[in-house]
Amino acid sequence: MINQHYRELQDSYLFSTIARKVSAFQSSADLRQKPLIRMGIGDVTHPLCPAVVAAMKEAVEEMGRKETFRGYGPEQGYDFLRDAVRQYYAGRGVLLNAEELFISDGAKSDVGNILDLFEPNLTVCIPDPVYPVYVDTNTMDGRSIVYLDANEENGFLPLPDQRVKAGLIYLCSPNNPTGAVYSRDQLKQWVDYANGCGAVILFDAAYEAFIHDSALPRSIFEIEGARTCAVEFCSLSKTAGFTGTRCGYTVVPDELEREGLSINRMWLRRQTTKFNGVSYVVQRGAEAVFTPEGQRQTSETIAYYRENARIMAQALAAMGVSFTGGAHSPYIWLKCPDGLDSWSYFDRLLREAHVVGTPGVGFGRNGEGFFRLTAFGTREDTEEAMRRMQNC
Amino acid sequence: MINQHYRELQDSYLFSTIARKVSAFQSSADLRQKPLIRMGIGDVTHPLCPAVVAAMKEAVEEMGRKETFRGYGPEQGYDFLRDAVRQYYAGRGVLLNAEELFISDGAKSDVGNILDLFEPNLTVCIPDPVYPVYVDTNTMDGRSIVYLDANEENGFLPLPDQRVKAGLIYLCSPNNPTGAVYSRDQLKQWVDYANGCGAVILFDAAYEAFIHDSALPRSIFEIEGARTCAVEFCSLSKTAGFTGTRCGYTVVPDELEREGLSINRMWLRRQTTKFNGVSYVVQRGAEAVFTPEGQRQTSETIAYYRENARIMAQALAAMGVSFTGGAHSPYIWLKCPDGLDSWSYFDRLLREAHVVGTPGVGFGRNGEGFFRLTAFGTREDTEEAMRRMQNC
């Protein structure tokens, strides 16, 4: 009676192994002169901005008064927030209809749940290295996975292989873990390929706010033809520090149909049946992100993280370390020096510099020999970590 | 490539048909003397209690300060809330281990998502009439459904049929839509049956807070043997007015195993892969529900709704109308007078009393000839609606 595919799931020991190693090191080493600096996990550290805090407090008060209390809201989100997100897209020339936008509790939920709409015997193309959720959610459904090699040769940006007949394709740009960003031309190749073979692209745009070059696409819907082949997932987690507040959104275009069924209508049916919408208070906080004040405040925080990334990139370049990311991404993906493998470099960095990062091999086979650092720390820690790395 | 089972879903026209009929009536009738009273939808009307409002405001402030900001939390919920819910259960003698409790954004999500753990070719037993989500989520997966007839003969409380080899069994007590409540003896029959044939009971306890008779079970885990055959879903939606705030919890016992796999571990894997936890601010609000102050305040609101239900039950009894519910439930399920079918009674009540309810047939075949009223309105509206019904 059990879904047997759960037996095929690999337990992820990545972050638990890191935690165990760090903990063992902490109890054996003297860290008083050189405290540990954590650049491993992809979580933000800056608080919610004042505009969001004010909006959420007001919404909580509304919920406490009979005249302004709100019960069940629309499963796909309140119009005030959907309209705000649509305006955000419109600012980049991407026009969305109201019913194309779905508010959710985060991209992770939607990226997993969208698979409800597709049959299990589909070929799924997933980049390697990769955010493990794409792999695990498809393994749970028993789909066969074809990995797209992301490596130094292709700048960690794999392009379509015409020999593969894909059903679903995962793309994440700016990429987690590599920080690499697709150009318009490259995304156009993916869109043309998907339209050609009938595949659906699941585009993860969670880090779009880190792109500061208008030549680079922040949404797949900036690419001609994407409306007939793509779904886009986005999140306020990294854009506005919502990792613990939980709000994201998913765009499913009206034109996206397969086998005579509208993917948009299917997703609406899925969400109205298995989801009851995001907390009103959180939606009011999310709305505030898109006000002029909220945009100014959140972009200050992003600028702070981006400056961290720039400092890291500059230091690594000075050290002669090869890397991707850092320019339009909170992640730096570096090649371990001296030909070290990912875990050996992890151990060395921990032991010599007291810096914690993430071994690249934890994100897939092609991650071996690479290492991920994040720019979400404080300026002081970031600068100090780079000084220590230069000294060791 | 599409999940073909989505083609088998029936569109639910119930609430849209109600809305259309009400809207047509409003534009044709003079409602100035006798305004419309809505007793149709199962949504609460009282605001969040002061303890919850205070806790959420404080949490929002915490999220706005660097020192107290929180990023990603545990997917299964913060310990402060899990411990509070465990204490709530312990108050009724149900002892739960920490890892058996999962915090979610609501029972609807979990009731739908739990099906990820089970294979599609299982027989699912679902009461009729029923909350439509049980039927739709299984239809999406292509499972075959056996309906359990709930009718006047069995007091709308179906018991096991030994001839059926069930895989999954849905029970909801107090029931939506009928308001009927299982006794301990009756639930024990279900538990014994499930343990006998290896079925898993999915127990929906969303209305447990309306039970005010310690002889009636509020949790299936009050029944001996349930820990090897049941999962329980609960919600703060009706308990504490969280329909728009979104928080629920699910209990998956450690002992619940099938085919050598722990359902508890499978659910943990599902949630850590496809969910990122409930908003910290909402979890702090939920925690406040379980403080002495929160319990006192929320029970005042429940007492208010229960008094509405009592007034309705008394009036219907005086009219000689047969009904279930009302005592330990916010719902009253009445037999349409004069042998009317559900929609004819809907039309008559709307036309003559200007009262909106829900036709029972909308919840399933056995609902024909029945009608649901809710106790979530104001005292004045409830009393006025009963006066009008007595007059017509």
mmCIF file of N, CA and C in Angstrom, chain A residues 140-208:
data_model
loop_
_atom_site.group_PDB
_atom_site.id
_atom_site.type_symbol
_atom_site.label_atom_id
_atom_site.label_comp_id
_atom_site.label_asym_id
_atom_site.label_seq_id
_atom_site.Cartn_x
_atom_site.Cartn_y
_atom_site.Cartn_z
ATOM 1 N N MET A 140 10.452 10.523 -5.576
ATOM 2 C CA MET A 140 9.245 10.128 -4.835
ATOM 3 C C MET A 140 8.127 9.657 -5.774
ATOM 4 N N ASP A 141 8.093 10.219 -6.971
ATOM 5 C CA ASP A 141 7.054 9.852 -7.935
ATOM 6 C C ASP A 141 7.513 8.757 -8.900
ATOM 7 N N GLY A 142 8.781 8.357 -8.803
ATOM 8 C CA GLY A 142 9.283 7.282 -9.653
ATOM 9 C C GLY A 142 9.649 7.716 -11.068
ATOM 10 N N ARG A 143 9.892 9.010 -11.289
ATOM 11 C CA ARG A 143 10.261 9.443 -12.637
ATOM 12 C C ARG A 143 11.736 9.172 -12.914
ATOM 13 N N SER A 144 12.054 8.913 -14.186
ATOM 14 C CA SER A 144 13.459 8.698 -14.528
ATOM 15 C C SER A 144 14.114 10.052 -14.802
ATOM 16 N N ILE A 145 15.308 10.187 -14.282
ATOM 17 C CA ILE A 145 16.016 11.470 -14.313
ATOM 18 C C ILE A 145 17.211 11.393 -15.254
ATOM 19 N N VAL A 146 17.330 12.365 -16.148
ATOM 20 C CA VAL A 146 18.529 12.527 -16.971
ATOM 21 C C VAL A 146 19.243 13.770 -16.442
ATOM 22 N N TYR A 147 20.499 13.601 -16.039
ATOM 23 C CA TYR A 147 21.226 14.751 -15.503
ATOM 24 C C TYR A 147 21.870 15.557 -16.632
ATOM 25 N N LEU A 148 21.787 16.862 -16.482
ATOM 26 C CA LEU A 148 22.433 17.781 -17.416
ATOM 27 C C LEU A 148 23.752 18.206 -16.772
ATOM 28 N N ASP A 149 24.841 17.815 -17.400
ATOM 29 C CA ASP A 149 26.146 18.134 -16.804
ATOM 30 C C ASP A 149 26.410 19.637 -16.811
ATOM 31 N N ALA A 150 26.598 20.190 -15.611
ATOM 32 C CA ALA A 150 27.018 21.588 -15.476
ATOM 33 C C ALA A 150 28.454 21.542 -14.977
ATOM 34 N N ASN A 151 29.351 22.108 -15.771
ATOM 35 C CA ASN A 151 30.768 21.982 -15.421
ATOM 36 C C ASN A 151 31.550 23.186 -15.949
ATOM 37 N N GLU A 152 32.863 23.161 -15.736
ATOM 38 C CA GLU A 152 33.689 24.297 -16.163
ATOM 39 C C GLU A 152 33.601 24.532 -17.663
ATOM 40 N N GLU A 153 33.472 23.439 -18.427
ATOM 41 C CA GLU A 153 33.452 23.570 -19.896
ATOM 42 C C GLU A 153 32.274 24.435 -20.357
ATOM 43 N N ASN A 154 31.087 24.205 -19.754
ATOM 44 C CA ASN A 154 29.939 25.005 -20.192
ATOM 45 C C ASN A 154 29.615 26.142 -19.216
ATOM 46 N N GLY A 155 30.580 26.502 -18.372
ATOM 47 C CA GLY A 155 30.355 27.603 -17.432
ATOM 48 C C GLY A 155 29.227 27.303 -16.462
ATOM 49 N N PHE A 156 29.016 26.030 -16.182
ATOM 50 C CA PHE A 156 27.944 25.560 -15.282
ATOM 51 C C PHE A 156 26.552 25.946 -15.788
ATOM 52 N N LEU A 157 26.441 26.101 -17.114
ATOM 53 C CA LEU A 157 25.152 26.440 -17.731
ATOM 54 C C LEU A 157 24.870 25.464 -18.866
ATOM 55 N N PRO A 158 24.365 24.273 -18.546
ATOM 56 C CA PRO A 158 24.105 23.281 -19.596
ATOM 57 C C PRO A 158 23.049 23.786 -20.588
ATOM 58 N N LEU A 159 23.197 23.365 -21.840
ATOM 59 C CA LEU A 159 22.242 23.723 -22.899
ATOM 60 C C LEU A 159 21.554 22.450 -23.401
ATOM 61 N N PRO A 160 20.484 22.598 -24.182
ATOM 62 C CA PRO A 160 19.699 21.412 -24.560
ATOM 63 C C PRO A 160 20.510 20.390 -25.351
ATOM 64 N N ASP A 161 20.224 19.138 -25.095
ATOM 65 C CA ASP A 161 20.784 18.033 -25.858
ATOM 66 C C ASP A 161 19.651 17.491 -26.724
ATOM 67 N N GLN A 162 19.734 17.730 -28.029
ATOM 68 C CA GLN A 162 18.616 17.391 -28.929
ATOM 69 C C GLN A 162 18.312 15.887 -28.941
ATOM 70 N N ARG A 163 19.271 15.085 -28.497
ATOM 71 C CA ARG A 163 19.041 13.636 -28.506
ATOM 72 C C ARG A 163 18.113 13.193 -27.385
ATOM 73 N N VAL A 164 17.961 14.040 -26.353
ATOM 74 C CA VAL A 164 17.112 13.664 -25.208
ATOM 75 C C VAL A 164 15.691 14.160 -25.445
ATOM 76 N N LYS A 165 14.729 13.276 -25.274
ATOM 77 C CA LYS A 165 13.314 13.661 -25.376
ATOM 78 C C LYS A 165 12.820 13.934 -23.949
ATOM 79 N N ALA A 166 12.912 15.202 -23.557
ATOM 80 C CA ALA A 166 12.576 15.578 -22.182
ATOM 81 C C ALA A 166 11.075 15.784 -22.025
ATOM 82 N N GLY A 167 10.554 15.477 -20.842
ATOM 83 C CA GLY A 167 9.181 15.811 -20.485
ATOM 84 C C GLY A 167 9.154 17.060 -19.614
ATOM 85 N N LEU A 168 10.000 17.043 -18.598
ATOM 86 C CA LEU A 168 10.130 18.200 -17.710
ATOM 87 C C LEU A 168 11.598 18.595 -17.650
ATOM 88 N N ILE A 169 11.839 19.899 -17.561
ATOM 89 C CA ILE A 169 13.209 20.422 -17.497
ATOM 90 C C ILE A 169 13.298 21.418 -16.346
ATOM 91 N N TYR A 170 14.230 21.211 -15.441
ATOM 92 C CA TYR A 170 14.447 22.162 -14.347
ATOM 93 C C TYR A 170 15.589 23.102 -14.715
ATOM 94 N N LEU A 171 15.313 24.395 -14.618
ATOM 95 C CA LEU A 171 16.377 25.389 -14.773
ATOM 96 C C LEU A 171 16.303 26.330 -13.575
ATOM 97 N N CYS A 172 17.455 26.707 -13.053
ATOM 98 C CA CYS A 172 17.521 27.631 -11.921
ATOM 99 C C CYS A 172 18.573 28.678 -12.262
ATOM 100 N N SER A 173 18.133 29.939 -12.412
ATOM 101 C CA SER A 173 19.055 31.004 -12.820
ATOM 102 C C SER A 173 18.626 32.312 -12.159
ATOM 103 N N PRO A 174 19.509 32.996 -11.413
ATOM 104 C CA PRO A 174 20.844 32.612 -10.985
ATOM 105 C C PRO A 174 20.811 31.280 -10.227
ATOM 106 N N ASN A 175 21.844 30.490 -10.474
ATOM 107 C CA ASN A 175 21.815 29.109 -10.024
ATOM 108 C C ASN A 175 22.225 28.927 -8.567
ATOM 109 N N ASN A 176 21.524 28.028 -7.908
ATOM 110 C CA ASN A 176 21.959 27.469 -6.636
ATOM 111 C C ASN A 176 22.380 26.042 -6.963
ATOM 112 N N PRO A 177 23.622 25.650 -6.757
ATOM 113 C CA PRO A 177 24.674 26.282 -5.964
ATOM 114 C C PRO A 177 25.706 27.099 -6.735
ATOM 115 N N THR A 178 25.672 27.134 -8.070
ATOM 116 C CA THR A 178 26.877 27.625 -8.776
ATOM 117 C C THR A 178 26.920 29.134 -8.971
ATOM 118 N N GLY A 179 25.771 29.811 -8.791
ATOM 119 C CA GLY A 179 25.764 31.251 -8.996
ATOM 120 C C GLY A 179 25.789 31.667 -10.461
ATOM 121 N N ALA A 180 25.833 30.692 -11.373
ATOM 122 C CA ALA A 180 25.878 31.016 -12.803
ATOM 123 C C ALA A 180 24.507 31.520 -13.272
ATOM 124 N N VAL A 181 24.517 32.436 -14.268
ATOM 125 C CA VAL A 181 23.272 33.052 -14.760
ATOM 126 C C VAL A 181 23.171 32.848 -16.272
ATOM 127 N N TYR A 182 22.023 32.336 -16.718
ATOM 128 C CA TYR A 182 21.799 32.170 -18.154
ATOM 129 C C TYR A 182 21.632 33.524 -18.838
ATOM 130 N N SER A 183 22.151 33.622 -20.052
ATOM 131 C CA SER A 183 21.898 34.799 -20.893
ATOM 132 C C SER A 183 20.561 34.603 -21.600
ATOM 133 N N ARG A 184 20.075 35.681 -22.232
ATOM 134 C CA ARG A 184 18.833 35.579 -23.015
ATOM 135 C C ARG A 184 18.976 34.561 -24.142
ATOM 136 N N ASP A 185 20.110 34.590 -24.816
ATOM 137 C CA ASP A 185 20.312 33.655 -25.926
ATOM 138 C C ASP A 185 20.257 32.208 -25.456
ATOM 139 N N GLN A 186 20.876 31.960 -24.322
ATOM 140 C CA GLN A 186 20.897 30.593 -23.804
ATOM 141 C C GLN A 186 19.489 30.140 -23.398
ATOM 142 N N LEU A 187 18.747 31.029 -22.709
ATOM 143 C CA LEU A 187 17.382 30.653 -22.324
ATOM 144 C C LEU A 187 16.505 30.467 -23.550
ATOM 145 N N LYS A 188 16.759 31.273 -24.578
ATOM 146 C CA LYS A 188 15.993 31.124 -25.826
ATOM 147 C C LYS A 188 16.213 29.729 -26.425
ATOM 148 N N GLN A 189 17.426 29.218 -26.311
ATOM 149 C CA GLN A 189 17.688 27.851 -26.800
ATOM 150 C C GLN A 189 16.842 26.836 -26.036
ATOM 151 N N TRP A 190 16.731 27.023 -24.730
ATOM 152 C CA TRP A 190 15.911 26.110 -23.923
ATOM 153 C C TRP A 190 14.427 26.217 -24.283
ATOM 154 N N VAL A 191 13.969 27.458 -24.471
ATOM 155 C CA VAL A 191 12.554 27.664 -24.815
ATOM 156 C C VAL A 191 12.241 27.034 -26.172
ATOM 157 N N ASP A 192 13.112 27.234 -27.146
ATOM 158 C CA ASP A 192 12.878 26.654 -28.465
ATOM 159 C C ASP A 192 12.888 25.126 -28.407
ATOM 160 N N TYR A 193 13.836 24.602 -27.654
ATOM 161 C CA TYR A 193 13.912 23.141 -27.500
ATOM 162 C C TYR A 193 12.634 22.597 -26.860
ATOM 163 N N ALA A 194 12.168 23.249 -25.781
ATOM 164 C CA ALA A 194 10.963 22.774 -25.078
ATOM 165 C C ALA A 194 9.734 22.875 -25.976
ATOM 166 N N ASN A 195 9.599 23.979 -26.679
ATOM 167 C CA ASN A 195 8.462 24.104 -27.602
ATOM 168 C C ASN A 195 8.548 23.065 -28.713
ATOM 169 N N GLY A 196 9.773 22.741 -29.102
ATOM 170 C CA GLY A 196 9.956 21.749 -30.164
ATOM 171 C C GLY A 196 9.541 20.349 -29.755
ATOM 172 N N CYS A 197 9.886 19.959 -28.537
ATOM 173 C CA CYS A 197 9.616 18.573 -28.133
ATOM 174 C C CYS A 197 8.434 18.462 -27.176
ATOM 175 N N GLY A 198 7.794 19.586 -26.852
ATOM 176 C CA GLY A 198 6.610 19.520 -25.980
ATOM 177 C C GLY A 198 6.933 19.421 -24.505
ATOM 178 N N ALA A 199 8.181 19.661 -24.140
ATOM 179 C CA ALA A 199 8.552 19.617 -22.713
ATOM 180 C C ALA A 199 8.043 20.859 -21.979
ATOM 181 N N VAL A 200 7.975 20.746 -20.662
ATOM 182 C CA VAL A 200 7.634 21.892 -19.823
ATOM 183 C C VAL A 200 8.862 22.268 -18.999
ATOM 184 N N ILE A 201 9.244 23.543 -19.057
ATOM 185 C CA ILE A 201 10.370 24.045 -18.263
ATOM 186 C C ILE A 201 9.852 24.518 -16.907
ATOM 187 N N LEU A 202 10.434 24.019 -15.843
ATOM 188 C CA LEU A 202 10.126 24.499 -14.492
ATOM 189 C C LEU A 202 11.271 25.430 -14.114
ATOM 190 N N PHE A 203 10.996 26.726 -14.156
ATOM 191 C CA PHE A 203 12.056 27.730 -14.026
ATOM 192 C C PHE A 203 12.060 28.308 -12.621
ATOM 193 N N ASP A 204 13.149 28.103 -11.920
ATOM 194 C CA ASP A 204 13.287 28.567 -10.537
ATOM 195 C C ASP A 204 14.022 29.908 -10.547
ATOM 196 N N ALA A 205 13.266 30.967 -10.230
ATOM 197 C CA ALA A 205 13.813 32.330 -10.289
ATOM 198 C C ALA A 205 14.021 32.900 -8.886
ATOM 199 N N ALA A 206 14.258 32.023 -7.909
ATOM 200 C CA ALA A 206 14.313 32.460 -6.512
ATOM 201 C C ALA A 206 15.371 33.532 -6.247
ATOM 202 N N TYR A 207 16.407 33.581 -7.105
ATOM 203 C CA TYR A 207 17.501 34.528 -6.858
ATOM 204 C C TYR A 207 17.500 35.686 -7.851
ATOM 205 N N GLU A 208 16.370 35.893 -8.546
ATOM 206 C CA GLU A 208 16.319 36.909 -9.614
ATOM 207 C C GLU A 208 16.687 38.301 -9.119
#
